[in-house]
Amino acid sequence: MKTAFVTGASSGIGRATAVALAKAGYQLVVTGRRRERLDELAAELAPVPVQVLTFDVRDRAAVDAAVATLPEALRAPDVLVNNAGGAHGLSPIQAGDPADWDQMLDANVRGLLNVTHALLPGMTARHAGFILNIGSIAGQEAYANGNVYCATKAAVQMLTKTMRLDLLPTGVRVAEVNPGAVETEFSQVRFKGDEARAAKVYEGFEPLKPEDIAEVIVFMVTRPPHVTIAEVLVLAGAQGAATTINRK
Ligand code: NDP
Ligand code: 8X3
C-alpha cells in the first residue's frame, strides 16, 4: 500500500487531502496540533491505516522526535504534502505585529523545511517519492496588507523550485499547488477568531472548497514517474486575482 504524509490534516485543505488520498488507496500519516481532530479523522477513515502524529511544525526537535516514532516505511512516504500553515493578521507593514510575522515565517517556511528535513533521508534512500507544497496565489502576486504572508508563500514557491532541482538526481519529484480563495478555518485564524470578519471574506461568491484542492493534489501526485505537473494555480470561478473577486 502506498503511503502519504499530510501536515495540517486537522482542518481544511489538509483534511480534505487526507480523505481524498485515502480514497485513492493510500495509507496515511496525518499531523497537526489538535489531536482530537486527527483522531476523529482516523476513525472516519477506518479501515484505512492512519497514523496520527501531533506536533507543532515550528518545533524542529518535536518534528524529528515524532517522525522517529514511525516505522521505517512511513518515514519514507510515497507522498509528502506540506500543507500546515496559514496567515496571522492582515495589516499594513507599519502596523504589523512581529509576533504574527514570527508565526507565519516559522510555520509556513521553517515548518515546511523541518518536516521535509525529517522525511528526506527515507525518501531519497528509496529513490522515489513526491513532495507537494501548498503555496498560494499570495505567493504569486502582492496584495495590500498581505506583506509577510505573501512573502512566506513566495518563499514556498522558490523553495519548491530549488528543491525540485536539488532532488532531481534522487528521483523525488517536487511540485506546488497555489490555491486562491478556499473556505476553511484560514480566515478565522487570520482574524484571530473574529467569525464575522472571516465570513465576509467569502461573501457574495462561491469560494473554492477544500475538496476542490484535494482533487487537484491527488491528480498531481498520482501521475506516473515520467510526469511532473510542477505548479498549478487554482482560483475560485469568480476570482480573477487575489483580491479581484466578482461578488454579487
Ligand atoms: P486551516 O486553518 O483550515 O488549516 C490549517 C492547518 O494547518 C490545520 O490543520 C492546522 O492544524 C495546521 N497548522 C497550522 N499551523 C500549524 C503549526 N504551527 N504546526 C502544526 N500544524 C499547523 O487552513 P487551510 O486549510 O486553508 O490552510 C492550509 C494551507 O493552505 C496553508 O498553508 C494556507 O496558507 C494555504 N492556503 C489557504 C488558502 C485559503 O484560501 N484557505 C489559499 C491558499 C493557500 P492545527 O491547528 O491542529 O495545528
Ligand atoms: C490564502 C489566499 O488570497 O487570502 O493564501 O492570501 S489569500
Coordinates of C-alpha atoms and ligand atoms in Angstrom, one line a residue:
M1 CA 0.0 0.0 0.0
K2 CA 1.3 3.5 -0.9
T3 CA 1.9 5.9 1.9
A4 CA 1.1 9.6 2.2
F5 CA 2.2 12.1 5.0
V6 CA -0.1 15.1 5.2
T7 CA 0.7 18.0 7.5
G8 CA -2.1 20.2 8.8
A9 CA -4.7 17.5 8.4
S10 CA -6.9 18.5 11.3
S11 CA -8.7 21.1 9.1
G12 CA -9.4 22.5 5.7
I13 CA -7.3 21.6 2.7
G14 CA -5.1 19.1 4.6
R15 CA -8.0 17.2 6.0
A16 CA -9.7 17.0 2.6
T17 CA -6.5 15.9 1.0
A18 CA -6.1 13.1 3.6
V19 CA -9.6 11.9 2.8
A20 CA -9.0 12.0 -0.9
L21 CA -5.7 10.2 -0.7
A22 CA -7.3 7.5 1.5
K23 CA -10.0 7.1 -1.2
A24 CA -7.2 6.8 -3.8
G25 CA -5.7 3.9 -1.9
Y26 CA -3.0 5.5 0.3
Q27 CA -2.3 4.7 3.9
L28 CA -1.7 7.9 5.9
V29 CA 0.3 9.8 8.4
V30 CA -1.7 12.8 9.4
T31 CA -0.3 15.6 11.5
G32 CA -1.4 18.8 13.3
R33 CA -1.5 20.2 16.9
R34 CA -5.2 19.2 17.6
R35 CA -5.0 15.6 18.5
E36 CA -8.8 15.1 18.9
R37 CA -9.5 16.3 15.3
L38 CA -6.9 13.9 13.9
D39 CA -8.2 11.0 15.9
E40 CA -11.7 11.8 14.6
L41 CA -10.3 11.8 11.0
A42 CA -8.5 8.5 11.6
A43 CA -11.8 7.0 12.9
E44 CA -13.7 8.3 9.9
L45 CA -11.2 6.7 7.5
A46 CA -11.1 3.3 9.1
P47 CA -10.2 0.6 8.0
V48 CA -7.6 2.6 6.1
P49 CA -4.4 2.6 8.2
V50 CA -3.9 6.1 9.6
Q51 CA -1.1 7.1 11.9
V52 CA -1.7 10.3 13.9
L53 CA 1.3 12.5 14.9
T54 CA 0.8 15.7 16.9
F55 CA 3.5 18.3 16.8
D56 CA 4.0 22.0 16.0
V57 CA 5.8 22.2 12.7
R58 CA 7.7 25.2 14.1
D59 CA 9.4 22.9 16.6
R60 CA 12.2 21.1 14.8
A61 CA 13.0 18.8 17.7
A62 CA 9.3 17.9 18.1
V63 CA 9.1 17.1 14.4
D64 CA 12.2 14.9 14.5
A65 CA 11.0 13.1 17.6
A66 CA 7.6 12.4 16.2
V67 CA 8.9 11.2 12.8
A68 CA 11.4 8.9 14.7
T69 CA 8.4 7.0 16.3
L70 CA 7.2 5.9 12.8
P71 CA 8.0 2.5 11.3
E72 CA 10.6 2.8 8.5
A73 CA 8.1 2.5 5.7
L74 CA 6.2 5.6 7.0
R75 CA 9.4 7.6 7.4
A76 CA 9.8 7.2 3.6
P77 CA 6.4 8.1 2.3
D78 CA 5.5 8.0 -1.4
V79 CA 3.9 11.4 -1.0
L80 CA 4.6 14.3 1.4
V81 CA 2.0 17.1 1.4
N82 CA 3.5 20.2 3.1
N83 CA 0.2 21.9 3.9
A84 CA 0.4 23.1 7.5
G85 CA 0.4 26.9 7.9
G86 CA -1.7 29.9 7.5
A87 CA -2.0 33.7 7.9
H88 CA -1.9 35.7 11.1
G89 CA -3.2 39.2 10.8
L90 CA -3.9 41.5 7.8
S91 CA -2.3 44.9 8.4
P92 CA -0.1 47.3 6.7
I93 CA 3.6 46.6 7.5
Q94 CA 3.8 49.7 9.7
A95 CA 1.0 48.4 11.9
G96 CA 2.0 44.7 11.8
D97 CA 2.6 42.6 14.9
P98 CA 6.0 41.0 14.9
A99 CA 4.6 38.0 16.8
D100 CA 2.3 37.4 13.8
W101 CA 5.2 37.7 11.5
D102 CA 7.2 35.1 13.5
Q103 CA 4.2 32.7 13.5
M104 CA 3.9 32.9 9.7
L105 CA 7.6 32.7 8.9
D106 CA 8.2 29.9 11.4
A107 CA 5.2 27.7 10.3
N108 CA 4.9 28.4 6.6
V109 CA 8.6 28.4 5.8
R110 CA 10.7 26.9 8.6
G111 CA 7.9 24.4 9.4
L112 CA 7.9 23.1 5.8
L113 CA 11.6 22.8 5.9
N114 CA 11.5 21.0 9.3
V115 CA 9.1 18.3 8.1
T116 CA 10.9 17.9 4.7
H117 CA 14.2 17.6 6.5
A118 CA 12.9 14.8 8.7
L119 CA 11.5 12.8 5.8
L120 CA 14.0 13.3 3.1
P121 CA 16.5 10.7 4.3
G122 CA 14.0 8.0 3.8
M123 CA 12.6 9.4 0.6
T124 CA 15.9 9.9 -1.1
A125 CA 17.1 6.4 0.0
R126 CA 14.1 4.9 -1.8
H127 CA 14.9 6.9 -4.9
A128 CA 11.2 7.8 -5.3
G129 CA 8.5 10.0 -3.9
F130 CA 6.6 13.2 -4.4
I131 CA 6.7 16.4 -2.3
L132 CA 3.7 18.6 -2.8
N133 CA 4.0 22.0 -1.2
I134 CA 0.9 24.2 -0.6
G135 CA 1.8 27.7 -1.8
S136 CA -0.9 30.4 -2.5
I137 CA -1.9 33.0 -5.0
A138 CA -0.5 35.2 -2.3
G139 CA 3.0 34.0 -3.2
Q140 CA 2.4 34.9 -6.9
E141 CA 1.1 38.4 -6.5
A142 CA 1.3 41.2 -3.9
Y143 CA -1.9 42.5 -2.3
A144 CA -2.2 45.3 0.2
N145 CA -1.6 44.2 3.8
G146 CA -0.5 40.7 2.7
N147 CA 3.1 41.6 3.3
V148 CA 4.6 38.8 5.4
Y149 CA 2.0 36.2 4.5
C150 CA 2.7 36.9 0.8
A151 CA 6.4 36.7 1.5
T152 CA 6.2 33.3 3.1
K153 CA 4.3 31.9 0.2
A154 CA 6.7 33.4 -2.3
A155 CA 9.4 31.6 -0.3
V156 CA 7.4 28.4 -0.7
Q157 CA 7.4 28.9 -4.4
M158 CA 11.2 29.4 -4.6
L159 CA 11.8 26.5 -2.2
T160 CA 9.6 24.3 -4.4
K161 CA 11.7 25.2 -7.5
T162 CA 15.0 24.8 -5.8
M163 CA 14.1 21.6 -4.1
R164 CA 13.0 20.2 -7.4
L165 CA 16.4 21.0 -8.9
D166 CA 18.3 19.6 -5.9
L167 CA 16.3 16.4 -5.7
L168 CA 16.4 15.7 -9.4
P169 CA 19.1 13.1 -9.1
T170 CA 17.3 11.3 -6.2
G171 CA 14.0 10.6 -8.1
V172 CA 12.0 12.6 -5.6
R173 CA 9.6 14.9 -7.6
V174 CA 8.6 18.3 -6.1
A175 CA 5.6 20.4 -7.1
E176 CA 3.3 23.1 -5.8
V177 CA -0.4 23.9 -5.7
N178 CA -1.3 27.6 -5.3
P179 CA -4.9 28.0 -4.2
G180 CA -7.0 31.1 -4.4
A181 CA -9.9 31.7 -2.0
V182 CA -10.8 28.4 -0.2
E183 CA -13.3 28.5 2.6
T184 CA -11.6 26.8 5.5
E185 CA -10.6 27.9 9.0
F186 CA -7.9 30.1 7.3
S187 CA -9.7 33.4 7.8
Q188 CA -10.8 32.6 11.3
V189 CA -7.2 32.0 12.2
R190 CA -6.1 35.1 10.2
F191 CA -8.6 37.3 12.1
K192 CA -8.0 35.6 15.5
G193 CA -11.4 34.1 15.9
D194 CA -13.4 37.0 14.5
E195 CA -16.1 34.9 12.8
A196 CA -18.0 37.8 11.2
R197 CA -14.8 39.2 9.6
A198 CA -13.8 35.8 8.5
A199 CA -17.3 35.1 6.9
K200 CA -17.0 38.4 4.9
V201 CA -14.0 37.1 3.0
Y202 CA -16.3 34.5 1.3
E203 CA -19.4 36.7 1.0
G204 CA -21.2 37.2 -2.4
F205 CA -19.4 34.5 -4.4
E206 CA -18.8 30.8 -4.3
P207 CA -15.4 30.1 -2.9
L208 CA -13.4 27.0 -3.5
K209 CA -14.0 24.1 -1.2
P210 CA -11.0 22.2 0.4
E211 CA -12.1 19.2 -1.7
D212 CA -11.5 21.1 -4.9
I213 CA -7.9 21.5 -4.0
A214 CA -7.6 17.9 -2.7
E215 CA -8.8 16.6 -6.1
V216 CA -6.0 18.5 -7.9
I217 CA -3.4 17.3 -5.4
V218 CA -4.4 13.7 -5.9
F219 CA -4.3 14.0 -9.6
M220 CA -0.8 15.6 -9.5
V221 CA 0.7 13.0 -7.1
T222 CA -0.7 10.0 -9.0
R223 CA 0.9 10.9 -12.3
P224 CA 3.4 8.3 -13.5
P225 CA 7.1 8.9 -12.7
H226 CA 7.8 10.5 -16.1
V227 CA 5.3 13.3 -15.4
T228 CA 5.7 16.2 -13.0
I229 CA 2.9 18.8 -13.0
A230 CA 5.2 21.3 -11.4
E231 CA 2.8 24.2 -10.5
V232 CA -0.9 24.7 -10.5
L233 CA -2.9 27.9 -9.7
V234 CA -6.5 27.1 -8.7
L235 CA -8.8 30.1 -8.4
A236 CA -12.5 30.3 -7.5
G237 CA -14.6 30.7 -10.6
A238 CA -15.5 34.3 -9.5
Q239 CA -11.9 35.2 -8.8
G240 CA -9.6 36.9 -11.3
A241 CA -6.7 37.7 -8.9
A242 CA -6.0 37.5 -5.2
T243 CA -8.4 40.4 -4.2
T244 CA -10.3 40.8 -7.5
I245 CA -13.5 38.9 -6.9
N246 CA -16.8 39.3 -8.7
R247 CA -19.2 39.5 -5.7
K248 CA -22.9 39.6 -6.2
Ligands
NDP1 P1 -6.9 25.8 8.1 O1 -6.7 26.8 9.1 O2 -8.3 25.2 7.9 O3 -5.9 24.6 8.3 C1 -4.6 24.8 8.6 C2 -3.9 23.5 9.1 O4 -2.5 23.8 9.3 C3 -4.6 23.0 10.3 O5 -4.7 21.6 10.2 C4 -3.6 23.3 11.4 O6 -3.6 22.3 12.4 C5 -2.3 23.3 10.6 N1 -1.2 24.1 11.3 C6 -1.2 25.5 11.3 N2 -0.2 25.9 12.0 C7 0.5 24.8 12.4 C8 1.6 24.6 13.2 N3 2.3 25.6 13.7 N4 2.0 23.3 13.5 C9 1.3 22.3 13.0 N5 0.2 22.4 12.2 C10 -0.2 23.7 12.0 O7 -6.5 26.5 6.7 P2 -6.3 25.9 5.2 O8 -6.7 24.5 5.1 O9 -6.9 26.9 4.3 O10 -4.7 26.1 5.1 C11 -3.9 25.0 4.6 C12 -2.8 25.6 3.8 O11 -3.3 26.2 2.6 C13 -2.0 26.7 4.5 O12 -0.6 26.6 4.2 C14 -2.5 28.0 3.9 O13 -1.6 29.1 3.9 C15 -2.8 27.5 2.4 N6 -3.7 28.3 1.6 C16 -5.0 28.5 2.0 C17 -5.9 29.2 1.2 C18 -7.3 29.5 1.6 O14 -7.9 30.4 1.0 N7 -7.9 28.9 2.6 C19 -5.4 29.7 -0.1 C20 -4.1 29.4 -0.4 C21 -3.2 28.7 0.4 P3 -3.6 22.6 14.0 O15 -4.3 23.9 14.2 O16 -4.3 21.4 14.5 O17 -2.2 22.6 14.3
8X3_2 C1 -4.8 32.4 1.0 C2 -5.4 33.2 -0.1 O1 -5.6 35.5 -1.1 O2 -6.2 35.2 1.2 O3 -3.5 32.0 0.8 O4 -3.9 35.2 0.5 S1 -5.2 34.8 0.2

